[in-house]
PDB file of C-alpha atoms in Angstrom:
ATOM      1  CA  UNK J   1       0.000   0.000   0.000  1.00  0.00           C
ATOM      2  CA  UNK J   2       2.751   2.475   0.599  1.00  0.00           C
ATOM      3  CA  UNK J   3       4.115   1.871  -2.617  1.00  0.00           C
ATOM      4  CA  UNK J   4       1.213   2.485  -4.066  1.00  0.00           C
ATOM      5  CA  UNK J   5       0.583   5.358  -2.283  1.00  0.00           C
ATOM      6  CA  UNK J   6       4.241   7.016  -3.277  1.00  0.00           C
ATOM      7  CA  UNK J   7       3.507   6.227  -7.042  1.00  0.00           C
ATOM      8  CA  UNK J   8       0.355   7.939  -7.234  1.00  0.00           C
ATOM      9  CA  UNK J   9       2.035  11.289  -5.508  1.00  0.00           C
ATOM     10  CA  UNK J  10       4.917  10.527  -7.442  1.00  0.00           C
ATOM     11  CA  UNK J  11       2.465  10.979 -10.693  1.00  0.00           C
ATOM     12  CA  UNK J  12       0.668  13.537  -9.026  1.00  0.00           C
ATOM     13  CA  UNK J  13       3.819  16.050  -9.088  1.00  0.00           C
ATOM     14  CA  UNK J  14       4.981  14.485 -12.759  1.00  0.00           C
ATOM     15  CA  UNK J  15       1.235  15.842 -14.106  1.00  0.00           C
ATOM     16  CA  UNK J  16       1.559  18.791 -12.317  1.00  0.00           C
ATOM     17  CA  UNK J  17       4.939  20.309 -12.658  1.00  0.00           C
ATOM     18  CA  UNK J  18       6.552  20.362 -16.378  1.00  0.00           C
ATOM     19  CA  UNK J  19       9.619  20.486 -15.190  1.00  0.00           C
ATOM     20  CA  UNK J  20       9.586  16.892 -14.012  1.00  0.00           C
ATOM     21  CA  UNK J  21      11.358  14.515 -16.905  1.00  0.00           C
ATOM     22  CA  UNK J  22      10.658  10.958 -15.303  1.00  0.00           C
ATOM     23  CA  UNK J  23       9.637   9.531 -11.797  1.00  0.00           C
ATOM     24  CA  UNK J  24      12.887   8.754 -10.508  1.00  0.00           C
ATOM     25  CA  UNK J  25      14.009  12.420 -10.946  1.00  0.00           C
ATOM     26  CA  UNK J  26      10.674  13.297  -8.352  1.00  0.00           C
ATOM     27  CA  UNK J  27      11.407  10.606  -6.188  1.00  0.00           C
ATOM     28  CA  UNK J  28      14.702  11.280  -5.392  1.00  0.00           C
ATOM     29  CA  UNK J  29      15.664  14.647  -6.009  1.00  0.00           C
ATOM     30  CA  UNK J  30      12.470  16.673  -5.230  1.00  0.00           C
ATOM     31  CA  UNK J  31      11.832  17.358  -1.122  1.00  0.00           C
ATOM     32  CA  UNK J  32       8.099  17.072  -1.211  1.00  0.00           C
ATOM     33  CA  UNK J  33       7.943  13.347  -1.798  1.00  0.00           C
ATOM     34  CA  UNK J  34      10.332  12.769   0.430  1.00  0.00           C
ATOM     35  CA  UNK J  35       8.899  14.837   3.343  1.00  0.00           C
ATOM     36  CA  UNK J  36       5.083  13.145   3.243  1.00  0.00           C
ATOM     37  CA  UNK J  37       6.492   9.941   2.901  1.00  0.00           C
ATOM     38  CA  UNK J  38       8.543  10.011   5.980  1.00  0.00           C
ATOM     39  CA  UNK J  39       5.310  11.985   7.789  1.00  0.00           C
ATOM     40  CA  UNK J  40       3.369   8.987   6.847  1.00  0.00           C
ATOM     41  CA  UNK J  41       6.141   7.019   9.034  1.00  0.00           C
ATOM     42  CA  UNK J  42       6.157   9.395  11.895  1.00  0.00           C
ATOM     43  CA  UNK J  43       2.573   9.504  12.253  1.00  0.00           C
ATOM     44  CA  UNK J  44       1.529   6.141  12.517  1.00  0.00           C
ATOM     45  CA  UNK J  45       4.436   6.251  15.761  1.00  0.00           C
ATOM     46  CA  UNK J  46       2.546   9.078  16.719  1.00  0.00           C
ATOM     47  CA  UNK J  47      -0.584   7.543  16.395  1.00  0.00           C
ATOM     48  CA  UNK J  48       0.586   4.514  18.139  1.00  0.00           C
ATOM     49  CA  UNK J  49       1.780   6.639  20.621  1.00  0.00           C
ATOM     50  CA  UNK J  50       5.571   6.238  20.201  1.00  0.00           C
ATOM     51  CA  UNK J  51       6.030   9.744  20.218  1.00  0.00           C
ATOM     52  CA  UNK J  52       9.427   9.923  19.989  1.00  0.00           C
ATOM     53  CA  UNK J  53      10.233   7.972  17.442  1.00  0.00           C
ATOM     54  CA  UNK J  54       7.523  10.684  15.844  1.00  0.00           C
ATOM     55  CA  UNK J  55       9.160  13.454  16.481  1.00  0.00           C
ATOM     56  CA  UNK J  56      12.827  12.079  15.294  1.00  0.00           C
ATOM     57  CA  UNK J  57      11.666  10.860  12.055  1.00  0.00           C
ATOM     58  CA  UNK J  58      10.249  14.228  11.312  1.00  0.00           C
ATOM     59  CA  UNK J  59      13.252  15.756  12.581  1.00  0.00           C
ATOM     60  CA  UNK J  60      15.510  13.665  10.276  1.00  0.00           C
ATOM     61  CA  UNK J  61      13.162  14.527   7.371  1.00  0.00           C
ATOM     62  CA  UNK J  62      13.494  18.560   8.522  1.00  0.00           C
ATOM     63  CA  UNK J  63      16.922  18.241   8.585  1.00  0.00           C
ATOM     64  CA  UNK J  64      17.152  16.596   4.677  1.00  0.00           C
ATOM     65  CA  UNK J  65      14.200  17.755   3.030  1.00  0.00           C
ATOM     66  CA  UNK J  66      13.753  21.840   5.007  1.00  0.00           C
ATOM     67  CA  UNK J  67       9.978  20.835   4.983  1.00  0.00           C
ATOM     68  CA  UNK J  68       8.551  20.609   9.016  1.00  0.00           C
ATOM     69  CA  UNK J  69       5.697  18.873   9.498  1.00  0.00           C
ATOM     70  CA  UNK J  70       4.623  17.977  12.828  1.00  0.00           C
ATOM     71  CA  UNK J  71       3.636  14.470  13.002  1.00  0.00           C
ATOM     72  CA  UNK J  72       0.456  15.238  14.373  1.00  0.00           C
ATOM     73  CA  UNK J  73      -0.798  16.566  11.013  1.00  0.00           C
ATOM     74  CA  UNK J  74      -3.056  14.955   9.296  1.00  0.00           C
ATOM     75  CA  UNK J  75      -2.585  15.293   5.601  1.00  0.00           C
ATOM     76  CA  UNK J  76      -4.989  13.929   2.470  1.00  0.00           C
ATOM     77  CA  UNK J  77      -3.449  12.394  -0.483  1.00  0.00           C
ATOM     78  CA  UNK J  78      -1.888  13.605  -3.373  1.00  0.00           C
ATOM     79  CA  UNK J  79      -0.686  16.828  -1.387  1.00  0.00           C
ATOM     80  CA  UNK J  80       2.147  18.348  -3.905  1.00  0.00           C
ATOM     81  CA  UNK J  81       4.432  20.926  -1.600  1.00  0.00           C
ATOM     82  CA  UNK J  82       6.302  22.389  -4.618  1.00  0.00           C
ATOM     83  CA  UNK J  83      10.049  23.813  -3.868  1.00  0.00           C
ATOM     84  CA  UNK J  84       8.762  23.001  -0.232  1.00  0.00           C
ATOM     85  CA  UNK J  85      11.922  24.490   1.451  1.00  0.00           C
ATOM     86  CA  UNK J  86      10.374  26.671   4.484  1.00  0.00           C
ATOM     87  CA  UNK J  87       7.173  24.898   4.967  1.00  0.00           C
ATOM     88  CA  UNK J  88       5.471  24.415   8.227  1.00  0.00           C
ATOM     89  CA  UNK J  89       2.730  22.444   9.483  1.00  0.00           C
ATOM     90  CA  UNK J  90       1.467  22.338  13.177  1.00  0.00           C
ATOM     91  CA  UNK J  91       0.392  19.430  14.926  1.00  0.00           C
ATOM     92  CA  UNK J  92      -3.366  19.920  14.942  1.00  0.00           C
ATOM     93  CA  UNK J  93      -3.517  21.228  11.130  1.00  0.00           C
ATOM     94  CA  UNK J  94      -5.691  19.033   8.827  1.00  0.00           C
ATOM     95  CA  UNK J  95      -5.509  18.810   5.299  1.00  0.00           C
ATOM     96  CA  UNK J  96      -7.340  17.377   2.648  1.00  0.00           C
ATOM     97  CA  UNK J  97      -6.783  16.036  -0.634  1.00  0.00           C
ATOM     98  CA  UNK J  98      -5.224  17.092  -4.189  1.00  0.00           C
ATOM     99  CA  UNK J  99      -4.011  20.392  -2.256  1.00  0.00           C
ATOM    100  CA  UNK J 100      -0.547  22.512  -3.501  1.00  0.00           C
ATOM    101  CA  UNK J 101       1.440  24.200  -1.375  1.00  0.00           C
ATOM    102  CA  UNK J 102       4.242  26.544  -1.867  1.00  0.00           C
ATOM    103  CA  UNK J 103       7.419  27.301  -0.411  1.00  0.00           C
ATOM    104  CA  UNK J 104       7.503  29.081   2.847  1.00  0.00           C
ATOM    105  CA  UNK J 105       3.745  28.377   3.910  1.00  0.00           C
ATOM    106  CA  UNK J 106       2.679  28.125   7.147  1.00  0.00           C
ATOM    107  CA  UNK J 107       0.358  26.579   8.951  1.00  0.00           C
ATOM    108  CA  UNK J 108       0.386  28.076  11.988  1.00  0.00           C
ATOM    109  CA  UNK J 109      -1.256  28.280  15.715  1.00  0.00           C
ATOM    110  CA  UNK J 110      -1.859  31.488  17.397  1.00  0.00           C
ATOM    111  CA  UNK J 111      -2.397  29.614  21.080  1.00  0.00           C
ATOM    112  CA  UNK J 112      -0.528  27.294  23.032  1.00  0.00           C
ATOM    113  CA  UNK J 113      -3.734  25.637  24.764  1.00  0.00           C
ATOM    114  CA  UNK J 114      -3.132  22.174  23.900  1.00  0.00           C
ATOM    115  CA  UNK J 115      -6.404  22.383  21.967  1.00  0.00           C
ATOM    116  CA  UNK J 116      -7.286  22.923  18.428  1.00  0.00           C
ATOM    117  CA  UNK J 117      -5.121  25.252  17.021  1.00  0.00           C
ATOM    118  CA  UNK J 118      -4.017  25.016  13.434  1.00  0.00           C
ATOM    119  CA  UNK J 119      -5.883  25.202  10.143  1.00  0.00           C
ATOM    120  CA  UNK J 120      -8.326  22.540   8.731  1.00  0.00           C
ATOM    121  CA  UNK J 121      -7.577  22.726   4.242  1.00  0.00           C
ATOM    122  CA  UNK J 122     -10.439  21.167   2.213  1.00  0.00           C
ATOM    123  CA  UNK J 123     -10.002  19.295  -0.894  1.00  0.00           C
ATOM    124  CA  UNK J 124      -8.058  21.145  -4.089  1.00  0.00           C
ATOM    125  CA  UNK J 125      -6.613  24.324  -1.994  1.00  0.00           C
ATOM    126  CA  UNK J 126      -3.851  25.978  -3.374  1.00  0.00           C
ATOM    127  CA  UNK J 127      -1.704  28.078  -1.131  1.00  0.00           C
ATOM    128  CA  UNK J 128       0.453  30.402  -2.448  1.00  0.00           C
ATOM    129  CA  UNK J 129       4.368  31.130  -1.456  1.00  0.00           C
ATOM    130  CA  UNK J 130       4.651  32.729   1.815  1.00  0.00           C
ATOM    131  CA  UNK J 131       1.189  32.565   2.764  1.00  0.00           C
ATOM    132  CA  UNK J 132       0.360  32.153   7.143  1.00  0.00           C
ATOM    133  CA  UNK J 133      -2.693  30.669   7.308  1.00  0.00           C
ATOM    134  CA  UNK J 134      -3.290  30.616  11.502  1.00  0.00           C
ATOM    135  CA  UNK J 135      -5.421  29.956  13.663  1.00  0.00           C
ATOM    136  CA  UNK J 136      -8.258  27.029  14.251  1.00  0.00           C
ATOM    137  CA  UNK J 137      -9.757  28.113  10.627  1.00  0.00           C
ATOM    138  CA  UNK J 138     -10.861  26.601   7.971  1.00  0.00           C
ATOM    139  CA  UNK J 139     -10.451  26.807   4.449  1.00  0.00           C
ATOM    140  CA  UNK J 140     -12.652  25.604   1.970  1.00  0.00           C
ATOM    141  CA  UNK J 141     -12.464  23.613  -0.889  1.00  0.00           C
ATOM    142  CA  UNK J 142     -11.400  24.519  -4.024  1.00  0.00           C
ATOM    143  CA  UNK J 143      -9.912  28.117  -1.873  1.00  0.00           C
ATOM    144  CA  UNK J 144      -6.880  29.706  -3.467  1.00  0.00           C
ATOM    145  CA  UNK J 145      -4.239  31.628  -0.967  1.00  0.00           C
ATOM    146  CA  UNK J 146      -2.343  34.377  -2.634  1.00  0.00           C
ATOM    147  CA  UNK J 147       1.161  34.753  -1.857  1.00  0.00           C
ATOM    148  CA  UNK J 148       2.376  36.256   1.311  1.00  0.00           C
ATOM    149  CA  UNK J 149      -1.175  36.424   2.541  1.00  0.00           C
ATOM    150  CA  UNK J 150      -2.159  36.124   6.092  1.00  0.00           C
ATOM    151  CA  UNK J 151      -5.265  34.505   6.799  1.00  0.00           C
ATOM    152  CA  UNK J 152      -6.950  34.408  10.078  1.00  0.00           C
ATOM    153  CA  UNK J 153     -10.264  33.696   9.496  1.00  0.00           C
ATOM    154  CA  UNK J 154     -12.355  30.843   7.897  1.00  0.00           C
ATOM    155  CA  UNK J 155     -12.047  31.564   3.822  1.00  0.00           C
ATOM    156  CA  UNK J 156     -15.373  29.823   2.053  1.00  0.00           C
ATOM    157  CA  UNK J 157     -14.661  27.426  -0.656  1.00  0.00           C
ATOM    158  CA  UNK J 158     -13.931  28.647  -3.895  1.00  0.00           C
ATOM    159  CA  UNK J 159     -12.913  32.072  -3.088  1.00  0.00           C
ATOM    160  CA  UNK J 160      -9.780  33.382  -3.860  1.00  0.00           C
ATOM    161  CA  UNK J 161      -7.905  35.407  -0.658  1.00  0.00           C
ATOM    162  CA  UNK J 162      -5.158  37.921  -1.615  1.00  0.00           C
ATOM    163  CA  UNK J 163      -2.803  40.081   0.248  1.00  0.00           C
ATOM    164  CA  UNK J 164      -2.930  43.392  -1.223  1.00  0.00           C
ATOM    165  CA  UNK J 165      -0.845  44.305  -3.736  1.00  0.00           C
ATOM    166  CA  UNK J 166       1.835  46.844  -3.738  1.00  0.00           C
ATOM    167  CA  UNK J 167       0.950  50.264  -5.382  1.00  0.00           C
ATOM    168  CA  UNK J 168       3.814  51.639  -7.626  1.00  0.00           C
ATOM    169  CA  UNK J 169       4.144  55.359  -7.114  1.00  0.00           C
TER     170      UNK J 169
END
């Protein structure tokens, strides 16, 4: 099953970036792959409760892929994290399926309650470079996040959320 599972994302990023000339470039040079693979590893320890083991896998993957992902996170399939380097995602962030995200998003908490406290993504969000999304909010499916926008409350599905753009004078 987890072979199956890394060819279909592996396929996934081939039909999505044109840059990508064969499988075995994606699966062993790009940091995306790599990083939800070994998440899938760390959280079944941290479902199992082996939370240690949890948090060093996703360490090790930090370390060789500059993706963090808390191993709390639950993440959908065919997620593509293009570039990736920068990207965070919290413990209690959930996220759904055939999403892209950017380099240098976050998904963020704003408390340290151990409650709730990170975003919940629908199905086919994009989130743009830079973007915070933060908070216990949710964004719907089929949302698009601009780049370097900061989102702190619940965005609808389908709507588009911008950060303003810079007036030349």
């Amino acid at each position: 099953m987890v072979i199956g599972q890394f060819k279909e994302l592996l396929n996934t990023y081939k039909m999505y970036d044109p840059a990508a000339k064969s499988l075995w470039e994606i699966g062993l040079l790009y940091p995306g792959p790599k990083a939800l693979m070994m998440h899938r590893l760390a959280h079944a320890f941290y479902k199992d409760k082996m939370y240690f083991l949890a948090r060093l896998v996703a360490e090790v993957s930090r370390w060789l892929t500059g993706i963090e992902i808390h191993p709390g996170a639950q993440i959908g399939h065919r997620l593509v994290i293009d570039h990736g380097f920068g990207v965070v995602i919290g413990e209690t962030a959930i996220i759904g399926d055939d999403c892209i995200i950017f380099h240098g998003v976050t998904l963020g908490g704003i408390k340290f309650d151990p409650v709730k406290r990170h975003p919940t993504v629908g199905n086919k969000v994009m989130i743009g470079a830079g973007a915070k999304v933060l908070g216990p909010i949710t964004i719907g499916d089929g949302a698009l996040i601009g780049a370097n926008a900061v989102v702190v409350k619940d965005v609808p599905a389908g709507t588009v959320m911008a950060a303003p753009l810079a007036q030349a004078k």
